[in-house]
Structure formats: C-alpha cells, structure tokens
Amino acid sequence: MKAQTTQHTRRRLRIAGAVALALGMAGSLPAAAAQDPGRDVIDKKCASCHLEDGKLTRIPEMRKSPEGWDMTVVRMGIWHKVELTAEERRAVVKYLADRQGLAPSEAAPFRFLTERRPNMQDTPPDDEMAQMCGRCHSYGRVALQRRDEGEWRKLMHTHLGQFPSAEYSALGRDRNWWEIARDKMPGRLAAMYPKNTDAWRDWSRAKHRPADGRWIVAGERPGWGAYTGTMTVTAKGKDRYEVGYELHFGPGNTVRGKGESLVYTGYEWRGTAQLGNEHTQSIFALSEDGGRMSGRWFMRKADEIGATFEAVRADKAAKNAVAAVTPHMLRAGETATVTVAGAGLDARLDLGAGVEVVEWLGKSAEQLKVRVKVAADAAPGVRKLAVGGRASDKTVAVYRQIDSVRVEPAFGIARLGGGSGTNPPMTAQFDAVAFLNGADGKPGTEDDVRLGSVPAKWSTEPFDERAKHDEDLKFAGHMEPHGQFLPSFAGPNPNRRGLNNVGNLSVVATVQDGERTLDAKGQLMVTVQRWNTPPLR
C-alpha cells in the first residue's frame, strides 16, 4: 500500500511539474504564481485529460473573455463530468482570463454582447461567416476568442462531433459544409482572430491600475431617465472589491446600494449589488489608463432591464474629467438649469455659441450647476462641452422644435413566461428619442441629429392584418406607462383556441412638443420562452 501511495504521489508531482512547464512555456504563468488557486485546480482536475507527452494541450492554445472561459469550464462538466465547486470554477476562470484573455481593443467591438444589451444584433463581416458561424449562435461568440489555425480546425472537429446535425440543417445541407468548415474556415478565422497579437502582448505585459477609489458616475435607465452619483470602491484582496453606490435620478429619487466586484484581465469588471430593492449585475470596462470606466448594469434575473454606466475617477490627478451633462437638450429662446458632473472640475464652463451662463448655482470639483440662457437665434445642433478650457466628449443640443421622434429599439423582442413553463417572462423596454432633421431637411435619414430621450405616452396596436385577425393586442401582454412591455403567460391558452400568447405589435410613442404632437412607431415581437441562456448567446 505504501509503495502504491508513493507511486501515485510521484505521478501527481510529475503531472504538476509538467503542467507548470507547459503553462510557463506558453507565456501564461510567471513563477511567482505557482500557488494560484486556479492553477491548483487545473493541476488537479484538468491535467489528467489535457496532459500529453509532458505538455499541457488545448488550454494554453487559446484566449477568451471571462464569459468565454466560464462557458468552457461549464462545458467540461457537461461533456466530461469534471466536477468543480463554485469556488473552484471562479478560480479557474479568473486564472485563465488574466493570463489568456483579450486586450481591451480586441473585446471592444463586441462589448454589447458581454454587457447583454437587449435587442442588439451583431453583424458578421460577410455572408459566409454569417452562414457558417452565426446561424446557431451570435457571431460575437466567435470574435471574442483567439486561436491559431490548428486550434480553430480542432474547434471545427469539435462542432461536428458534438453537433452532427449542423451539417444537415438549414444553410448546411445546400453546400459542402464539412469541407468548408475543415479546409477554409480555420485559415480565415486565424487571420481575423489570431492567438498572438501585438495588442495582447502589450496589454499582458503592462502594469494595470487597481479600481479602488472614489468614482463620479452617470448614465441613463430607459423608463427612469438620466442619473448621476458616486461609486466608492474598496480593495478586499487582489482584484476583489467592495462597492458602495449613491445614484441620483432626480429630486427626491436617490438610490443607494452596496455590492462587490471582481476585475479580470486588468480591466474587465464583473460585479453584483443591491441597488435599492433591486438585485443587479454590472459589467464594466476600465479604460487603459485606469481613469475611466464604462458599461452597463442590469437586473440579475432580467438582464433586458438596466442602465448605461460611465464613470471618471475622482482623485488628485483628475483634471476636468466630465462624466455627464444634464439636460441634453436646450430650447432656443429659453433659460434652463444645467448640471455638469465629473472630477477635478474648474469653474469655467463653455456650452458653445448661443448659450450663455447667466448665473452660477453651485461650484465644486465634482459638480458645476449653472443657469443658462439660450439665444432665440441660436443655431440648432450639437455643441461640445468645454470645462476649464478643456474640450469634452460630452455634448448638449440646441433646438427650436423637435423635427421627429423615433422609438428605440425600432425592433424589440419580448418573451412569454410562467404558465405551464418555468422561465420568467422577458420584458421589453422602449424609449422615445427626439431628432432634428439633418442637412437634407428630411426626417428619418442618416444625417439626422440626435437630441436625446423625451417623455412619451405609450400604447400598442396590431402590427398588421394578421395580428389584428388573431387578436394579438388582446392576448400578447400590455404596455406600462414608462414604456415597458409586460408579456403574457406561456403555454396553450384555452381562450385563444389553444394557441400560445405570441403576438406581432406596433409600439406607439406619442410626444408633446409645445402645442405640437409627434408620433413614432416601433415593432415588437412577443415570442416563446428562451430555454438556453448562456453568458454569450
């Protein structure tokens, strides 16, 4: 028994040593990180399958986002019965995302996917990529990983082995699908998304600034409006933080909360928090210099409901860093109160031609509040804000009247819930956005000038004659006053001849602009439940 134990121990040590060598050769593991808990899990629970000829295979040969690595770890449990505790799973994902993640510039084009922005559709670069890679899942799942040609080819084999019907489904059986997947796609993907890049080399070698400190934050939640506030971040270990929030949506509407976060890859913030009485998640990205943060927070069990988020770090180095200016719209010939939120703000404010500061209502390093007068003959359009002589990327828009209104999103999706199923409904949130006509003088064209969100009265109606005949308006759900559509229950409805409560509706926003009334329409599809909700869809 003692001899067997010794032999087993020696084998374990050989595996651990080989794993260390393999990861070290891949440029993934500095010697000082040998006792990383994620690394320990890989040694104990991954190496038995991934070790070949003394070298670790597959794992070191790719880079992914935190969500991508998490999906890989979960897949190993489903396919190969690898059992990990929740703590072990987090440790492995953290370890791999830090050492084999994506540089900020690589992840940026598909942040809408990681941030779970609703009603967004990624656009593959061409029809072939859409048909070969984007017909079963989002194209972003492909673009948020990096491999060399050989590893991309192995992924093709994995797809065919695990999902053999892909070759015979729509857009597969009308072509030599397997030959294209095996012989053509790996080279294309390796050229577009290679494992080794200058961006990743530079980012992985850089020293990243911790996220702790005081932040001035701002954003907009559809249906609620714009907010400003503060976020206080306290370090509780390597890349782990406790967070306190105070968000001001308007007079008398302050939301406070606490939470925690973990930062992956030096910039990928993933957090949870209790804001007021709501349980939320946050997915932000720190800027490369660590002075700004942006992203989105949303309801933990309803990610279609959430808010945009921007933040600037309020430390001694901050100089006229602007987080937000409210309101976004100023009418010519009127006065208004304008508030600028940011860090290190000087009491010098320029809102552009035709907008005059007539009274200071408050001055501090984190907030400037002024009363402005807009000239009656001020030219309509967008002006950039300047604070302390420094131009900002924030803008205000001057207008005489709203030329047109659009419903955003123009095409929304809601999903039935409850009933005979177990999934909760997925709501849809709409916003009314005002525009000025562009140089062509026509509404609804590409040169229109966006003014911002405006209050609206909301209603729904049948989208077409089929929807009217099927009484979709009666069965699909109802619209709340703040633009949120609440879908009906799932499952056959005996009052609808046993049909489900799906529907095709027009969403109507009615906006009052002085004595004028403007209407806008969007389309809403109320469809069936979603049963598969991975982090990257």
Coordinates of C-alpha atoms in Angstrom, one line a residue:
M1 CA 0.0 0.0 0.0
K2 CA 2.8 2.4 0.9
A3 CA 4.5 1.7 -2.5
Q4 CA 1.3 2.4 -4.4
T5 CA 0.8 5.6 -2.5
T6 CA 4.3 6.7 -3.2
Q7 CA 3.9 5.9 -6.9
H8 CA 0.7 7.8 -7.0
T9 CA 2.3 10.8 -5.3
R10 CA 5.2 10.8 -7.7
R11 CA 2.8 10.7 -10.6
R12 CA 0.9 13.7 -9.2
L13 CA 4.1 15.6 -8.8
R14 CA 5.2 14.8 -12.4
I15 CA 1.9 16.0 -13.7
A16 CA 2.0 19.2 -11.7
G17 CA 5.6 19.8 -12.8
A18 CA 4.7 19.2 -16.4
V19 CA 1.7 21.5 -16.2
A20 CA 3.9 24.3 -14.7
L21 CA 6.4 23.8 -17.6
A22 CA 3.7 23.8 -20.2
L23 CA 2.0 26.9 -19.0
G24 CA 5.3 28.6 -18.4
M25 CA 6.4 27.8 -22.0
A26 CA 3.1 29.3 -23.2
G27 CA 3.9 32.6 -21.6
S28 CA 0.9 32.1 -19.3
L29 CA 2.4 31.6 -15.9
P30 CA 5.1 33.6 -14.0
A31 CA 7.0 31.5 -11.5
A32 CA 5.6 33.6 -8.5
A33 CA 2.1 32.5 -9.3
A34 CA 2.7 28.8 -8.8
Q35 CA 0.3 28.6 -5.8
D36 CA -2.5 30.4 -7.5
P37 CA -5.8 28.6 -6.5
G38 CA -6.9 28.5 -10.1
R39 CA -3.7 26.9 -11.2
D40 CA -4.0 24.3 -8.4
V41 CA -7.4 23.3 -9.8
I42 CA -6.0 22.9 -13.3
D43 CA -3.2 20.7 -11.9
K44 CA -5.7 18.5 -10.0
K45 CA -8.7 18.3 -12.3
C46 CA -7.7 19.3 -15.8
A47 CA -4.2 17.9 -16.4
S48 CA -5.4 14.3 -16.4
C49 CA -7.1 14.8 -19.8
H50 CA -5.0 17.7 -21.1
L51 CA -1.5 16.4 -20.5
E52 CA 0.2 14.8 -23.5
D53 CA 3.9 13.9 -23.8
G54 CA 4.6 16.0 -20.7
K55 CA 2.9 19.1 -22.1
L56 CA -0.5 20.7 -21.5
T57 CA -2.6 20.7 -24.6
R58 CA -5.6 22.8 -25.8
I59 CA -5.8 25.0 -22.7
P60 CA -2.7 27.2 -23.4
E61 CA -3.6 27.5 -27.1
M62 CA -6.5 29.9 -26.9
R63 CA -7.6 33.2 -25.4
K64 CA -11.1 34.2 -24.4
S65 CA -13.2 36.7 -22.4
P66 CA -14.2 35.8 -18.8
E67 CA -17.6 34.6 -20.1
G68 CA -15.9 32.5 -22.8
W69 CA -13.7 30.8 -20.2
D70 CA -16.6 30.2 -17.9
M71 CA -18.6 28.6 -20.7
T72 CA -15.6 26.3 -21.4
V73 CA -15.3 25.2 -17.8
V74 CA -19.1 24.5 -17.6
R75 CA -18.9 22.6 -20.9
M76 CA -16.2 20.3 -19.4
G77 CA -18.6 19.5 -16.6
I78 CA -21.4 18.7 -19.0
W79 CA -19.4 16.7 -21.6
H80 CA -16.7 15.1 -19.4
K81 CA -18.1 15.1 -15.9
V82 CA -15.4 17.4 -14.4
E83 CA -16.8 18.3 -11.0
L84 CA -15.9 21.7 -9.7
T85 CA -17.2 23.6 -6.7
A86 CA -18.4 27.2 -7.3
E87 CA -15.2 28.5 -5.7
E88 CA -13.0 26.3 -7.9
R89 CA -14.9 27.4 -11.0
R90 CA -14.4 31.1 -10.2
A91 CA -10.7 30.4 -9.5
V92 CA -10.1 28.7 -12.8
V93 CA -11.9 31.4 -14.8
K94 CA -10.0 34.1 -13.0
Y95 CA -6.7 32.4 -13.6
L96 CA -7.3 31.8 -17.3
A97 CA -8.9 35.2 -18.1
D98 CA -6.0 37.0 -16.5
R99 CA -3.3 35.1 -18.4
Q100 CA -5.2 34.2 -21.6
G101 CA -7.8 36.9 -22.0
L102 CA -8.4 39.6 -24.6
A103 CA -6.8 43.0 -24.8
P104 CA -9.3 45.9 -24.5
S105 CA -9.1 46.7 -28.2
E106 CA -9.9 43.1 -29.1
A107 CA -13.0 42.9 -26.9
A108 CA -14.3 46.4 -27.6
P109 CA -16.2 45.7 -30.9
F110 CA -18.4 43.1 -29.1
R111 CA -18.9 44.7 -25.7
F112 CA -22.7 44.9 -26.4
L113 CA -22.7 41.1 -26.2
T114 CA -20.8 40.8 -22.9
E115 CA -22.9 43.7 -21.5
R116 CA -26.1 41.9 -22.5
R117 CA -27.6 44.9 -24.2
P118 CA -31.1 44.0 -25.3
N119 CA -32.3 43.9 -28.9
M120 CA -28.8 44.2 -30.3
Q121 CA -27.8 42.1 -33.4
D122 CA -24.1 41.5 -34.2
T123 CA -23.2 41.8 -37.8
P124 CA -20.8 39.2 -39.3
P125 CA -18.3 40.5 -41.8
D126 CA -19.8 38.7 -44.7
D127 CA -22.5 36.1 -45.7
E128 CA -20.1 33.1 -45.4
M129 CA -19.2 34.0 -41.8
A130 CA -22.9 34.5 -41.0
Q131 CA -23.9 31.2 -42.5
M132 CA -21.0 29.1 -41.2
C133 CA -20.6 30.6 -37.7
G134 CA -23.5 32.9 -37.0
R135 CA -26.6 30.8 -37.7
C136 CA -26.6 28.8 -34.5
H137 CA -25.2 31.4 -32.0
S138 CA -24.1 35.0 -32.1
Y139 CA -21.1 35.8 -34.2
G140 CA -19.7 37.6 -31.2
R141 CA -19.0 34.3 -29.6
V142 CA -16.5 33.6 -32.3
A143 CA -15.0 37.1 -32.3
L144 CA -14.4 37.1 -28.5
Q145 CA -11.8 34.3 -28.7
R146 CA -8.3 33.9 -30.3
R147 CA -6.7 30.8 -31.7
D148 CA -4.1 29.7 -34.3
E149 CA -5.2 27.9 -37.4
G150 CA -4.7 24.4 -35.9
E151 CA -6.8 25.2 -32.9
W152 CA -9.5 26.7 -35.0
R153 CA -9.6 23.5 -37.0
K154 CA -9.9 21.4 -33.8
L155 CA -12.9 23.5 -33.0
M156 CA -14.5 22.6 -36.3
H157 CA -14.0 18.9 -35.5
T158 CA -15.5 19.5 -32.0
H159 CA -18.5 21.1 -33.6
L160 CA -19.2 18.2 -36.0
G161 CA -18.5 15.7 -33.2
Q162 CA -20.9 17.3 -30.7
F163 CA -23.5 18.7 -33.1
P164 CA -23.5 16.4 -36.2
S165 CA -26.9 17.8 -37.3
A166 CA -25.1 21.1 -38.2
E167 CA -24.1 19.5 -41.5
Y168 CA -27.7 18.8 -42.4
S169 CA -29.6 21.8 -41.1
A170 CA -30.6 24.9 -43.0
L171 CA -27.6 26.5 -44.7
G172 CA -25.6 23.3 -44.2
R173 CA -27.1 20.7 -46.5
D174 CA -27.1 23.0 -49.6
R175 CA -23.3 23.1 -49.7
N176 CA -20.2 21.0 -48.9
W177 CA -20.4 22.2 -45.3
W178 CA -17.8 20.0 -43.8
E179 CA -15.2 20.7 -46.4
I180 CA -15.7 24.4 -46.0
A181 CA -15.6 24.1 -42.2
R182 CA -12.5 22.0 -42.2
D183 CA -10.4 23.4 -45.0
K184 CA -11.4 27.1 -45.4
M185 CA -12.7 28.5 -42.2
P186 CA -9.7 27.7 -39.9
G187 CA -7.4 29.8 -42.1
R188 CA -9.9 32.7 -42.3
L189 CA -10.5 32.7 -38.6
A190 CA -6.8 32.5 -37.7
A191 CA -6.2 35.5 -39.9
M192 CA -9.0 37.5 -38.4
Y193 CA -8.6 36.4 -34.8
P194 CA -5.1 35.1 -34.2
K195 CA -3.8 33.8 -30.9
N196 CA -0.7 36.0 -30.9
T197 CA -1.2 39.7 -31.3
D198 CA 0.7 42.9 -30.5
A199 CA -2.3 44.2 -28.6
W200 CA -2.4 41.2 -26.3
R201 CA 1.4 41.2 -25.8
D202 CA 1.5 44.8 -24.8
W203 CA -1.6 44.6 -22.5
S204 CA -0.4 41.4 -20.8
R205 CA 3.0 43.0 -20.0
A206 CA 1.6 46.3 -18.8
K207 CA 1.0 47.2 -15.1
H208 CA -2.7 47.7 -14.6
R209 CA -4.1 50.3 -12.2
P210 CA -6.4 48.9 -9.4
A211 CA -10.0 50.0 -9.4
D212 CA -10.2 51.2 -5.8
G213 CA -11.1 54.8 -5.0
R214 CA -13.9 57.3 -5.5
W215 CA -15.7 57.5 -8.8
I216 CA -18.2 60.0 -10.2
V217 CA -20.8 58.0 -12.2
A218 CA -23.5 58.8 -14.7
G219 CA -25.8 57.0 -17.1
E220 CA -29.4 56.6 -18.2
R221 CA -32.0 54.0 -17.5
P222 CA -34.8 53.8 -20.1
G223 CA -38.1 54.5 -18.4
W224 CA -36.4 56.2 -15.5
G225 CA -34.2 58.8 -17.1
A226 CA -30.7 60.0 -16.5
Y227 CA -28.8 59.7 -13.3
T228 CA -25.5 60.9 -11.7
G229 CA -23.9 59.9 -8.5
T230 CA -20.9 58.3 -6.8
M231 CA -19.3 54.9 -6.5
T232 CA -16.9 54.1 -3.7
V233 CA -14.6 51.1 -4.4
T234 CA -12.6 49.5 -1.5
A235 CA -10.0 46.8 -2.2
K236 CA -10.6 43.4 -0.4
G237 CA -7.8 41.4 -2.0
K238 CA -6.2 41.0 -5.4
D239 CA -8.7 42.4 -7.9
R240 CA -11.6 42.0 -5.4
Y241 CA -13.6 45.0 -4.2
E242 CA -16.4 46.1 -2.0
V243 CA -18.5 48.8 -3.7
G244 CA -20.9 51.5 -2.4
Y245 CA -23.3 53.4 -4.7
E246 CA -25.4 56.6 -4.5
L247 CA -27.3 57.3 -7.6
H248 CA -29.5 60.4 -8.1
F249 CA -32.2 60.1 -10.8
G250 CA -33.8 63.4 -9.9
P251 CA -35.1 65.4 -7.0
G252 CA -36.3 63.1 -4.3
N253 CA -35.2 59.9 -6.2
T254 CA -31.9 58.7 -4.7
V255 CA -31.0 55.1 -4.9
R256 CA -28.2 53.7 -2.6
G257 CA -26.7 50.3 -2.6
K258 CA -23.7 48.0 -1.8
G259 CA -22.1 45.2 -3.7
E260 CA -18.9 43.5 -4.6
S261 CA -16.8 43.1 -7.8
L262 CA -14.0 41.1 -9.3
V263 CA -11.8 42.5 -12.1
Y264 CA -10.4 40.1 -14.7
T265 CA -7.6 40.7 -17.2
G266 CA -6.8 44.0 -15.6
Y267 CA -9.9 45.8 -16.9
E268 CA -13.0 43.5 -17.1
W269 CA -15.2 44.5 -14.1
R270 CA -17.9 42.0 -13.1
G271 CA -20.0 42.9 -10.1
T272 CA -23.2 42.3 -8.2
A273 CA -25.0 44.8 -6.0
Q274 CA -28.3 45.5 -4.2
L275 CA -29.4 48.9 -5.5
G276 CA -32.4 50.0 -3.5
N277 CA -34.6 46.9 -3.6
E278 CA -33.2 45.5 -6.8
H279 CA -30.6 42.8 -7.3
T280 CA -28.3 43.9 -10.0
Q281 CA -25.2 42.8 -12.0
S282 CA -22.6 45.1 -13.5
I283 CA -20.3 44.6 -16.5
F284 CA -17.9 47.5 -17.0
A285 CA -14.6 48.0 -18.7
L286 CA -11.8 50.2 -17.2
S287 CA -10.0 52.4 -19.6
E288 CA -6.4 51.6 -20.5
D289 CA -5.1 54.3 -18.2
G290 CA -7.5 53.3 -15.4
G291 CA -9.1 56.7 -15.1
R292 CA -12.5 55.9 -16.6
M293 CA -15.0 53.1 -16.6
S294 CA -18.0 52.3 -18.9
G295 CA -20.5 49.6 -19.4
R296 CA -23.9 48.6 -18.2
W297 CA -25.7 47.4 -15.1
F298 CA -28.9 45.3 -15.2
M299 CA -31.3 43.2 -13.2
R300 CA -29.8 39.9 -12.1
K301 CA -32.8 37.9 -13.3
A302 CA -34.0 40.2 -16.1
D303 CA -30.9 41.5 -18.0
E304 CA -33.1 43.3 -20.5
I305 CA -33.8 45.9 -17.8
G306 CA -30.8 48.1 -16.9
A307 CA -28.9 51.3 -17.5
T308 CA -25.8 52.6 -19.2
F309 CA -22.9 53.5 -17.0
E310 CA -19.9 55.9 -17.2
A311 CA -17.5 56.8 -14.5
V312 CA -14.5 59.1 -14.0
R313 CA -12.0 58.5 -11.2
A314 CA -12.1 61.4 -8.6
D315 CA -8.5 61.5 -7.4
K316 CA -5.9 64.3 -7.2
A317 CA -4.8 63.6 -10.8
A318 CA -8.2 64.2 -12.3
K319 CA -8.5 67.4 -14.3
N320 CA -11.7 68.5 -15.8
A321 CA -12.9 64.9 -16.4
V322 CA -16.6 65.1 -17.3
A323 CA -18.9 62.2 -16.6
A324 CA -22.2 63.8 -17.7
V325 CA -24.1 67.0 -18.6
T326 CA -27.8 67.3 -18.0
P327 CA -30.1 68.1 -19.6
H328 CA -29.0 67.0 -23.0
M329 CA -31.4 69.4 -24.8
L330 CA -31.7 73.2 -24.6
R331 CA -34.5 75.0 -26.4
A332 CA -33.6 78.3 -28.2
G333 CA -35.0 81.4 -26.6
E334 CA -35.4 79.8 -23.1
T335 CA -33.4 79.5 -19.9
A336 CA -32.5 76.2 -18.2
T337 CA -30.5 74.8 -15.3
V338 CA -27.5 72.8 -16.5
T339 CA -25.5 70.4 -14.2
V340 CA -22.1 69.0 -15.1
A341 CA -20.8 66.0 -13.1
G342 CA -17.2 65.0 -13.1
A343 CA -13.9 65.1 -11.3
G344 CA -11.4 67.9 -10.9
L345 CA -13.8 70.4 -12.5
D346 CA -12.8 74.1 -12.9
A347 CA -15.4 76.8 -12.6
R348 CA -15.1 77.8 -16.2
L349 CA -17.8 76.4 -18.5
D350 CA -18.4 76.8 -22.2
L351 CA -21.6 75.4 -23.8
G352 CA -20.9 76.7 -27.3
A353 CA -22.2 79.5 -29.4
G354 CA -25.6 81.0 -28.4
V355 CA -25.6 79.5 -24.9
E356 CA -24.7 82.0 -22.1
V357 CA -24.1 81.2 -18.5
V358 CA -26.1 83.9 -16.6
E359 CA -25.9 82.5 -13.0
W360 CA -23.8 80.1 -11.0
L361 CA -25.9 77.9 -8.7
G362 CA -23.1 75.7 -7.4
K363 CA -19.4 75.1 -7.8
S364 CA -17.3 72.1 -6.7
A365 CA -14.6 69.8 -8.0
E366 CA -17.3 67.2 -8.7
Q367 CA -20.3 69.3 -9.8
L368 CA -21.0 72.6 -11.6
K369 CA -24.5 73.9 -11.6
V370 CA -25.5 76.9 -13.7
R371 CA -28.4 78.7 -15.2
V372 CA -28.0 79.3 -18.9
K373 CA -29.9 81.5 -21.4
V374 CA -30.1 80.2 -25.0
A375 CA -30.3 82.9 -27.6
A376 CA -33.5 83.0 -29.7
D377 CA -31.4 82.9 -32.9
A378 CA -29.0 80.2 -31.7
A379 CA -28.3 77.8 -34.5
P380 CA -29.9 74.3 -33.9
G381 CA -27.4 71.5 -33.5
V382 CA -25.0 69.8 -31.2
R383 CA -22.3 71.6 -29.2
K384 CA -19.4 70.1 -27.4
L385 CA -18.9 71.0 -23.7
A386 CA -15.7 72.6 -22.5
V387 CA -14.7 72.8 -18.9
G388 CA -11.7 74.8 -17.7
G389 CA -10.7 75.4 -21.3
R390 CA -10.6 71.6 -22.0
A391 CA -12.9 70.1 -24.6
S392 CA -15.0 67.2 -23.5
D393 CA -16.7 64.4 -25.5
K394 CA -20.0 65.3 -23.8
T395 CA -22.5 67.5 -25.7
V396 CA -25.7 69.5 -25.4
A397 CA -28.1 70.0 -28.3
V398 CA -29.9 73.3 -29.1
Y399 CA -33.2 73.1 -30.9
R400 CA -36.2 75.2 -31.7
Q401 CA -38.6 72.4 -32.1
I402 CA -38.4 68.6 -32.4
D403 CA -38.4 67.6 -36.0
S404 CA -39.1 63.9 -35.5
V405 CA -39.3 61.1 -32.9
R406 CA -38.1 57.5 -33.1
V407 CA -38.9 54.6 -30.9
E408 CA -35.8 52.7 -29.7
P409 CA -35.3 49.9 -30.2
A410 CA -37.0 50.0 -33.6
F411 CA -37.5 46.3 -33.4
G412 CA -37.9 44.7 -29.9
I413 CA -38.4 41.2 -28.6
A414 CA -40.3 40.1 -25.5
R415 CA -40.8 36.5 -24.4
L416 CA -43.7 34.8 -22.7
G417 CA -43.2 33.4 -19.3
G418 CA -44.7 31.4 -16.5
G419 CA -47.9 29.5 -17.3
S420 CA -47.0 25.8 -18.0
G421 CA -43.3 26.7 -18.2
T422 CA -40.7 27.5 -15.6
N423 CA -39.0 30.5 -17.2
P424 CA -40.0 34.0 -16.1
P425 CA -41.2 36.4 -18.9
M426 CA -38.7 38.6 -20.7
T427 CA -40.0 42.1 -20.9
A428 CA -39.1 44.8 -23.5
Q429 CA -38.2 48.4 -22.6
F430 CA -38.7 51.2 -25.2
D431 CA -37.5 54.8 -25.3
A432 CA -38.7 57.8 -27.3
V433 CA -35.8 59.8 -28.8
A434 CA -36.1 63.2 -30.4
F435 CA -34.2 64.2 -33.5
L436 CA -33.5 67.2 -35.7
N437 CA -33.5 67.0 -39.4
G438 CA -30.1 66.9 -40.9
A439 CA -28.7 68.9 -43.8
D440 CA -31.1 67.2 -46.3
G441 CA -34.1 68.6 -44.4
K442 CA -35.7 65.1 -44.3
P443 CA -36.6 63.1 -41.2
G444 CA -35.6 59.5 -40.8
T445 CA -32.3 59.8 -42.7
E446 CA -28.7 59.1 -41.7
D447 CA -27.8 62.8 -41.2
D448 CA -30.5 63.4 -38.6
V449 CA -29.2 65.0 -35.3
R450 CA -30.0 63.0 -32.2
L451 CA -31.3 65.3 -29.4
G452 CA -32.0 62.7 -26.7
S453 CA -34.7 60.8 -24.8
V454 CA -38.0 62.6 -24.2
P455 CA -41.2 61.8 -22.2
A456 CA -43.9 60.0 -24.1
K457 CA -47.3 58.3 -23.8
W458 CA -47.1 54.7 -24.8
S459 CA -49.6 52.4 -26.5
T460 CA -49.7 49.3 -28.7
E461 CA -51.7 48.3 -31.7
P462 CA -51.7 45.3 -34.1
F463 CA -48.8 45.4 -36.5
D464 CA -50.6 44.0 -39.5
E465 CA -53.9 42.5 -40.6
R466 CA -52.8 39.0 -39.4
A467 CA -52.1 40.4 -35.9
K468 CA -55.5 42.1 -35.9
H469 CA -57.3 38.9 -37.0
D470 CA -55.5 36.9 -34.3
E471 CA -56.3 39.5 -31.6
D472 CA -52.6 39.8 -30.7
L473 CA -53.3 43.0 -28.8
K474 CA -55.7 41.2 -26.5
F475 CA -53.5 38.2 -25.7
A476 CA -49.8 39.1 -26.0
G477 CA -49.5 41.4 -23.0
H478 CA -49.7 45.1 -22.1
M479 CA -47.6 48.3 -22.1
E480 CA -46.8 50.1 -18.9
P481 CA -46.8 54.0 -18.8
H482 CA -43.0 54.2 -18.7
G483 CA -42.5 52.2 -21.9
Q484 CA -42.0 48.7 -20.5
F485 CA -44.0 45.9 -22.2
L486 CA -45.0 43.1 -19.9
P487 CA -45.7 39.9 -21.9
S488 CA -48.5 37.4 -21.1
F489 CA -48.1 33.8 -19.8
A490 CA -46.7 31.0 -21.8
G491 CA -48.4 27.8 -22.8
P492 CA -51.6 27.0 -24.8
N493 CA -54.4 29.5 -23.9
P494 CA -57.9 27.8 -24.0
N495 CA -59.4 31.3 -24.6
R496 CA -57.3 31.6 -27.8
R497 CA -58.3 28.3 -29.4
G498 CA -55.4 26.6 -27.6
L499 CA -52.8 28.9 -29.2
N500 CA -49.9 30.4 -27.4
N501 CA -50.0 34.1 -26.5
V502 CA -47.4 35.2 -29.1
G503 CA -48.0 38.4 -31.0
N504 CA -46.8 41.0 -33.5
L505 CA -47.4 44.5 -32.3
S506 CA -46.7 48.1 -33.1
V507 CA -45.3 50.2 -30.2
V508 CA -46.5 53.8 -30.4
A509 CA -44.9 56.7 -28.7
T510 CA -46.8 60.0 -28.5
V511 CA -44.6 63.0 -27.7
Q512 CA -45.9 66.5 -26.9
D513 CA -43.6 69.3 -28.1
G514 CA -45.3 72.6 -27.1
E515 CA -48.6 72.6 -29.0
R516 CA -47.4 70.0 -31.5
T517 CA -47.9 66.2 -31.1
L518 CA -45.5 63.8 -32.7
D519 CA -46.0 60.1 -33.0
A520 CA -43.4 57.3 -33.7
K521 CA -43.8 53.6 -34.1
G522 CA -41.6 50.6 -33.5
Q523 CA -42.2 46.9 -33.9
L524 CA -42.5 44.3 -31.0
M525 CA -42.4 40.6 -31.5
V526 CA -43.8 38.7 -28.5
T527 CA -42.5 35.2 -28.8
V528 CA -41.9 32.0 -26.9
Q529 CA -39.6 31.3 -23.9
R530 CA -35.9 31.1 -24.2
W531 CA -34.6 27.9 -22.6
N532 CA -30.8 28.3 -23.2
T533 CA -29.4 31.5 -21.7
P534 CA -25.5 31.2 -21.8
P535 CA -23.4 34.3 -20.9
L536 CA -22.6 34.7 -24.6
R537 CA -25.5 33.8 -26.7

